[in-house]
Tab-separated table of C-alpha atoms in Angstrom:
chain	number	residue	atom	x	y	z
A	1	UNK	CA	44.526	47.670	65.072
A	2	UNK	CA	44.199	45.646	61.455
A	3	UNK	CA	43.451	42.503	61.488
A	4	UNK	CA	46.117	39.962	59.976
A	5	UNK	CA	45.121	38.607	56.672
A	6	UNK	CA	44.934	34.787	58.285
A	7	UNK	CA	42.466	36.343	60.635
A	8	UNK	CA	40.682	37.844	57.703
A	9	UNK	CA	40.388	34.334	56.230
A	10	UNK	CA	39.335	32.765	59.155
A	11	UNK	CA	36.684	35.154	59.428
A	12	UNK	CA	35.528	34.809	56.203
A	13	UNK	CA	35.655	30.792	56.544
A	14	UNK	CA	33.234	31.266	59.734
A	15	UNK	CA	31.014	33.740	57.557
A	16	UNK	CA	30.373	30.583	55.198
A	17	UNK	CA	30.279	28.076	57.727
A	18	UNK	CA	27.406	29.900	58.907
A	19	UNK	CA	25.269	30.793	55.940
A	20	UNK	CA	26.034	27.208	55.017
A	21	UNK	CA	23.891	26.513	58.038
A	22	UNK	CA	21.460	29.087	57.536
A	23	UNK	CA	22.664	30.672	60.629
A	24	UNK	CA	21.626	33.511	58.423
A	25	UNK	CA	22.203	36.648	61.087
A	26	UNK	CA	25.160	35.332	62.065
A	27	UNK	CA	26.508	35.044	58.840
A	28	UNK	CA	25.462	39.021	58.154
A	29	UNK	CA	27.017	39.943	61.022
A	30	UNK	CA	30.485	38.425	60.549
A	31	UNK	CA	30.422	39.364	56.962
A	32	UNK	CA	29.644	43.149	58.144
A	33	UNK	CA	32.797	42.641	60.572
A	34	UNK	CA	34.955	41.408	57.658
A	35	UNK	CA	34.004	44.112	55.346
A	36	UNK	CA	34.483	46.788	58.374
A	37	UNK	CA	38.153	45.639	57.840
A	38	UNK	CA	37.957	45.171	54.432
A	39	UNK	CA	35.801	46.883	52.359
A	40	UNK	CA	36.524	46.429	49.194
A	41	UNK	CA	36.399	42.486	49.441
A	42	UNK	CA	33.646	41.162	46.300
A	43	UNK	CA	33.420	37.939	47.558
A	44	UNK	CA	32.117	39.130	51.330
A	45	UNK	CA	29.680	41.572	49.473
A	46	UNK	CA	28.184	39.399	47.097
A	47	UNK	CA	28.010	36.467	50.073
A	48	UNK	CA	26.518	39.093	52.205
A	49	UNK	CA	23.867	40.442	49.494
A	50	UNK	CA	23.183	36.219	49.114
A	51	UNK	CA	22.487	35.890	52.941
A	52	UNK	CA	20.340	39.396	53.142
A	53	UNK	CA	18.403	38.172	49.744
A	54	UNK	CA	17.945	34.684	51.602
A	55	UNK	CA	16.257	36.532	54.531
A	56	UNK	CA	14.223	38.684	52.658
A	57	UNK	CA	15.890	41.834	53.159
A	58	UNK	CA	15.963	42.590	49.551
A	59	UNK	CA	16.486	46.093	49.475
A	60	UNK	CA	19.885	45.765	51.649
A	61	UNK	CA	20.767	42.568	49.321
A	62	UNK	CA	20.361	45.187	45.713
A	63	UNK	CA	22.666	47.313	47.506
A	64	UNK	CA	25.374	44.869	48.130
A	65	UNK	CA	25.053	43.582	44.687
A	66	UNK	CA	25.046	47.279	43.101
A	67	UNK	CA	28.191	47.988	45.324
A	68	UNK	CA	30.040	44.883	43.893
A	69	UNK	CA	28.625	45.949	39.934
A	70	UNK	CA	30.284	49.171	40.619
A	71	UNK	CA	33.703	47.419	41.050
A	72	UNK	CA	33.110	44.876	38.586
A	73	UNK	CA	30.113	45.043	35.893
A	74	UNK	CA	30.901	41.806	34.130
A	75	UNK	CA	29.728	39.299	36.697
A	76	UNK	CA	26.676	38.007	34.876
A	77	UNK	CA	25.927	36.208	37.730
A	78	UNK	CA	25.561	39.252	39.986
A	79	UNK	CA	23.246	41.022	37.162
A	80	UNK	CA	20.815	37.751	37.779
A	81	UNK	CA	20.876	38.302	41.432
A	82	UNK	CA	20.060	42.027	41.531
A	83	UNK	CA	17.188	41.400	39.320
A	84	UNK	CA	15.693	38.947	41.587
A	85	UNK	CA	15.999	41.149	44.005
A	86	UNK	CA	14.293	44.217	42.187
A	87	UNK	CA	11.564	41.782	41.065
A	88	UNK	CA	11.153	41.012	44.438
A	89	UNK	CA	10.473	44.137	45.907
A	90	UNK	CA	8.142	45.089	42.703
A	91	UNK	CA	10.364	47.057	40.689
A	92	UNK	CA	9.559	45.248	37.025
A	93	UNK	CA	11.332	47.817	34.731
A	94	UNK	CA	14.598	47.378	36.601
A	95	UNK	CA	14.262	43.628	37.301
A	96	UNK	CA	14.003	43.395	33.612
A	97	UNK	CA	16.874	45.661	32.896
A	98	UNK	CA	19.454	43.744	35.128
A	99	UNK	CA	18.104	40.053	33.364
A	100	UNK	CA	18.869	41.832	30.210
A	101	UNK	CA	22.521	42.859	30.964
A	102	UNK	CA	22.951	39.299	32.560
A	103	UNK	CA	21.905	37.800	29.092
A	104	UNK	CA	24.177	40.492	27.428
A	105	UNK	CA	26.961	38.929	29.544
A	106	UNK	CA	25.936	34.998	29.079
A	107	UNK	CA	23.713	34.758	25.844
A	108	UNK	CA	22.540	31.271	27.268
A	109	UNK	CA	21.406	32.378	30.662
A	110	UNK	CA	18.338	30.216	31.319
A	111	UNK	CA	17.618	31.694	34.761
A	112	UNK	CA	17.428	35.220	33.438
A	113	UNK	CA	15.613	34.444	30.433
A	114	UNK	CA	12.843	32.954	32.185
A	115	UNK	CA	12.793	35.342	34.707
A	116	UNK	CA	12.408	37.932	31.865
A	117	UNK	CA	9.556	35.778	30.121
A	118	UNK	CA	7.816	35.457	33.010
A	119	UNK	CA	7.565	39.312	33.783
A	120	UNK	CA	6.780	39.666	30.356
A	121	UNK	CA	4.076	37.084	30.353
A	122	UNK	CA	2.428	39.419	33.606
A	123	UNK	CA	2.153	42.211	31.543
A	124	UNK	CA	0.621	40.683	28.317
A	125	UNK	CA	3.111	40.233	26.283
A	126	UNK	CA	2.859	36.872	24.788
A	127	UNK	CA	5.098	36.950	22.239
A	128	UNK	CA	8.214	38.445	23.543
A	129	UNK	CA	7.638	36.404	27.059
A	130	UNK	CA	8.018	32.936	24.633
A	131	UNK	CA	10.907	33.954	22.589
A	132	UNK	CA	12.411	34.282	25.911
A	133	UNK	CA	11.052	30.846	26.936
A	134	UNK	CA	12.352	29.628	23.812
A	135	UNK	CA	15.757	30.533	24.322
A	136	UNK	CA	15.159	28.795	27.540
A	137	UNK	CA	14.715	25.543	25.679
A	138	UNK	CA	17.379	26.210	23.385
A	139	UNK	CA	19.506	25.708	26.276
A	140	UNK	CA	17.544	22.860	27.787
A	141	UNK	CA	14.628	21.236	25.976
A	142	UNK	CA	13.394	19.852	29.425
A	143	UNK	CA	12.457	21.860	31.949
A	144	UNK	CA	8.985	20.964	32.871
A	145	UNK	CA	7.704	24.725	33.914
A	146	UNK	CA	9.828	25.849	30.504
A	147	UNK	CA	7.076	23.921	28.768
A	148	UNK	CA	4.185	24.916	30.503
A	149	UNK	CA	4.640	28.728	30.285
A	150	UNK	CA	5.535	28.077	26.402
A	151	UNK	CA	2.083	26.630	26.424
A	152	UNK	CA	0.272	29.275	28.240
A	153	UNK	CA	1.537	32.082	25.915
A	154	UNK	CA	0.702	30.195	23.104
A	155	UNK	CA	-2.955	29.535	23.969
A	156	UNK	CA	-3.103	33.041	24.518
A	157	UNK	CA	-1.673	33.790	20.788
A	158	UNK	CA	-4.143	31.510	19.635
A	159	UNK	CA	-1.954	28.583	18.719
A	160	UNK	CA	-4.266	25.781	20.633
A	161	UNK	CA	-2.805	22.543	19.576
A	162	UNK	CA	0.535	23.700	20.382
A	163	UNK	CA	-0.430	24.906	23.644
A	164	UNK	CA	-1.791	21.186	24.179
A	165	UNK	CA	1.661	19.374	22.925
A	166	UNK	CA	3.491	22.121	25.397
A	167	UNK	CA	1.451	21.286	28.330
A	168	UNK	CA	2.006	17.103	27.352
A	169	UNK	CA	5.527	17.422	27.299
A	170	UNK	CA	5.416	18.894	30.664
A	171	UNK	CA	3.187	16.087	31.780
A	172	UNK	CA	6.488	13.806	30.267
A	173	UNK	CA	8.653	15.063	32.360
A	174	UNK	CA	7.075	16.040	35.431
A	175	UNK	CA	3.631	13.520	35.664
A	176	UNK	CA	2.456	14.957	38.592
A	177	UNK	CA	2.499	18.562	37.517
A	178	UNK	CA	-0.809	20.176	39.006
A	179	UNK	CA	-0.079	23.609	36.709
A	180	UNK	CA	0.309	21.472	33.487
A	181	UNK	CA	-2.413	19.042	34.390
A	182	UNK	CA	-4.931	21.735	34.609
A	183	UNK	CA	-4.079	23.726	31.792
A	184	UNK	CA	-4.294	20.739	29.825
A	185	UNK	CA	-7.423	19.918	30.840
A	186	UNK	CA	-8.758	23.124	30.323
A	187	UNK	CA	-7.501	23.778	26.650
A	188	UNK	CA	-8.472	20.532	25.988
A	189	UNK	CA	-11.979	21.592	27.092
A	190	UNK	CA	-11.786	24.638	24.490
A	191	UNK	CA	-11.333	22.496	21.712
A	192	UNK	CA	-14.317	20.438	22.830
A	193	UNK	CA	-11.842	17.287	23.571
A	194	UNK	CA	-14.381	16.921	26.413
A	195	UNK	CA	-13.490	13.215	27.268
A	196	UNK	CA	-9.597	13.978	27.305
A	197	UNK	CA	-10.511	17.264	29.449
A	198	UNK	CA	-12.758	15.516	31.777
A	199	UNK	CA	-9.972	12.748	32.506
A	200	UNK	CA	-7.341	15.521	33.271
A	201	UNK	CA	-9.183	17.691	35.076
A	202	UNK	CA	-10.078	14.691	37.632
A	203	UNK	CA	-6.269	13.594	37.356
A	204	UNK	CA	-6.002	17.605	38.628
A	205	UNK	CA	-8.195	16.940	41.130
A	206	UNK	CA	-6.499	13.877	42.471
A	207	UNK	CA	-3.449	15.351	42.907
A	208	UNK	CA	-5.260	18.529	45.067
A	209	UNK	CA	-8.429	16.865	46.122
A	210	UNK	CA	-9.371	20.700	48.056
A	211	UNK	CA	-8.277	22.958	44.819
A	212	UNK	CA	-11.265	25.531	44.118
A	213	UNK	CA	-9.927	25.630	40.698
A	214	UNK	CA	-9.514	22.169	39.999
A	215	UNK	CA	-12.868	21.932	41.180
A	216	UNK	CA	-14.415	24.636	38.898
A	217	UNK	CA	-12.801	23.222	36.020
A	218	UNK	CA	-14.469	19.612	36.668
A	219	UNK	CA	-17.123	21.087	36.442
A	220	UNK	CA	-17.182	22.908	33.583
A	221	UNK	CA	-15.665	19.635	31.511
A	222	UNK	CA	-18.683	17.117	33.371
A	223	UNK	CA	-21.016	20.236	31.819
A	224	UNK	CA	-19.736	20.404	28.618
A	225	UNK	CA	-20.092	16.713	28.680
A	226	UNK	CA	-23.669	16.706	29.897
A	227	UNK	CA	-22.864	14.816	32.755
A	228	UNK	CA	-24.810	17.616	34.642
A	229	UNK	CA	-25.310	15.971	38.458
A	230	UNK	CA	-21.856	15.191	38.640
A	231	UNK	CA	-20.854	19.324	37.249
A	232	UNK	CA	-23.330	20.501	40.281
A	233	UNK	CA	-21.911	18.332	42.812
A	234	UNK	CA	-18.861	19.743	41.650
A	235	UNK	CA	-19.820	23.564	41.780
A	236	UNK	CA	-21.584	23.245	44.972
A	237	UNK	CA	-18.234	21.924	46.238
A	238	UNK	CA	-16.760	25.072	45.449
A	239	UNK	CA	-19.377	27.220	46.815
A	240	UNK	CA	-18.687	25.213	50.224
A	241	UNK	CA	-15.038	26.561	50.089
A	242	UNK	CA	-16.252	30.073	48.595
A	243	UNK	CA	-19.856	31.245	48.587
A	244	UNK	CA	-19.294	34.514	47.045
A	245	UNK	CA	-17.686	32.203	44.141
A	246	UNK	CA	-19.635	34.371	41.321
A	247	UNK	CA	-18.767	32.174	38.330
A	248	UNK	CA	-19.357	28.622	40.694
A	249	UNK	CA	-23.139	30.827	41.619
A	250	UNK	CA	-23.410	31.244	37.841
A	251	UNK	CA	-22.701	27.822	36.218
A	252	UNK	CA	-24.748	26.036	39.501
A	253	UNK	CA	-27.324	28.004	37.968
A	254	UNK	CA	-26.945	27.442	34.490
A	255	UNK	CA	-26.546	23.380	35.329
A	256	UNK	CA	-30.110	23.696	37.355
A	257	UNK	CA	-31.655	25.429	34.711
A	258	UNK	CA	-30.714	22.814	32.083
A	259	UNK	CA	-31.345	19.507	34.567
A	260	UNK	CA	-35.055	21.510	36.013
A	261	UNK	CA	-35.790	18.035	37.243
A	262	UNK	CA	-38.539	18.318	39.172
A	263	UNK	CA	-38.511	14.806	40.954
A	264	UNK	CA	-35.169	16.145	42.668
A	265	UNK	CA	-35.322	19.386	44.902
A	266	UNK	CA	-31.485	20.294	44.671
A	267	UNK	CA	-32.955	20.500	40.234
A	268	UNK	CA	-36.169	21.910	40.466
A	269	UNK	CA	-37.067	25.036	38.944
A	270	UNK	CA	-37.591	26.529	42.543
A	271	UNK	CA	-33.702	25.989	43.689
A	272	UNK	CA	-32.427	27.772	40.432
A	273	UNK	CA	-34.723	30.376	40.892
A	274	UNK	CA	-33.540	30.771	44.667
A	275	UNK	CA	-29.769	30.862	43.499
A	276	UNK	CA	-30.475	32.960	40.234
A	277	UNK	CA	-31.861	35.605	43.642
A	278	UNK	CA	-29.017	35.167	45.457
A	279	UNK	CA	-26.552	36.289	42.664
A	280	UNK	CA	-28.677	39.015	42.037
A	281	UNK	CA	-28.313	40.168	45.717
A	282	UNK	CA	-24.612	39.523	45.683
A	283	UNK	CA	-24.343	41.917	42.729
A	284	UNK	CA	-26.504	44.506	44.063
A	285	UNK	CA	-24.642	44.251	47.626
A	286	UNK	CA	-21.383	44.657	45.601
A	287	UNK	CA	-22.121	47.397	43.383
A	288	UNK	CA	-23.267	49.674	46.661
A	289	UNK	CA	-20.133	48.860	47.898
């Protein structure tokens, strides 16, 4: 027997009451029973494909969005969410593909234009990734991440000081920005701005006191500024959270090997040697691997 259409409704009402709640089972399930009845309803697939992307069951969500594309193509919307989906489950070529026809559809679709830049940044391509993020700014100049991944491809392209007035802005808008912070700090480092890079790497540092990386990158700006003991303490920090840290082995080394105090055992030429063996035996150990 067919349900009546106010039963239909009501089902549908429940349906959003629940993924509202993220009650997200529930919500698949009554969606499946309203489509069972009515199959051809867009709004119940594309809710469903929301509540199966929300749950991670991405392949099920791309199929619900493909199913509602085949009835309607020109929901740019949709064309954004079956990307994410594909990107999700690894599939870059058609991730990239549905951001494009999104874009085709809405020329100012900042979503799908970073997505696309992003992807595009993964694979090495600098140049088309910040057009992309460009466009993304064209739409609105501030997004904190927008600024940061402008910076990032234009370090790699070479354009330094740039980079650094990308990675500030960010820093404007979002202070407390560990990504921005540290790739400030570390083109800033490049370009032998030690001071500035040793005050941003520590403000990296204070806002992940455990980071590895934020670590590492102390260190290197306190080397680069000679401040040698302090880069040591920093790489031997590191080494506590990693020992098989290869670059932390190498520049503990190379900060021993400058200090060679011999009036301090942690600098003498004996404990650089020691660690200069134990790299060696890492590598070896490595390569029979």
């Amino acid at each position: 027997m067919k349900r009546e259409p106010h039963n239909i409704a009501a089902l549908y009402q429940l349906a959003l009451t629940q993924q509202s709640r993220g009650q997200l089972d529930k919500a698949i399930k009554t969606y499946r029973q309203l489509l069972h009845v009515k199959p051809d309803s867009i709004e119940a697939l594309c809710n469903l494909g929301g509540a199966l992307h929300a749950s991670g069951q991405y392949p099920k969500a791309a199929n619900c969005y493909e199913k509602v594309l085949a009835i309607n193509p020109s929901l740019p919307q949709l064309h954004y969410n079956l990307g994410t989906a594909q990107q999700s489950m690894g599939q870059v070529q058609a991730a990239q593909a549905s951001y494009a026809r999104a874009i085709n559809l809405k020329p100012d679709y900042l979503e799908a234009h970073f997505n696309i830049g992003v992807l595009e940044m993964e694979q090495t391509r600098f140049e088309s990734a910040l057009k992309h993020f460009r466009q993304c700014l064209a739409v609105n100049p501030g997004i904190a991440d927008v600024h940061n991944s402008v910076g990032l491809c234009l370090k790699q392209l070479g354009y330094s000081m740039e980079a650094i007035a990308h990675f500030r802005h960010a820093l404007q808008i979002k202070p407390d920005y560990f990504e921005a912070v540290n790739n400030l700090s570390v083109e800033l480092m490049a370009g032998q701005q030690l001071e500035d890079a040793i005050r941003y790497a520590q403000k990296a540092l204070e806002l992940r006191p455990h980071e590895p990386k934020a670590l590492y990158n102390l260190g290197i700006a306190l080397k680069g500024g000679k401040r040698y003991s302090e880069a040591a303490v920093c790489f031997r920090k590191v080494l506590a959270h990693d020992p098989a840290d290869l670059p932390a082995r190498l520049e503990l080394a190379h900060t021993l090997q400058t200090v060679c105090d011999g009036r301090d055992p942690e600098f003498s030429l004996q404990a650089t040697a020691d660690l200069v063996v134990e790299i060696l035996d890492h590598a070896n150990h490595h390569d029979i691997d």
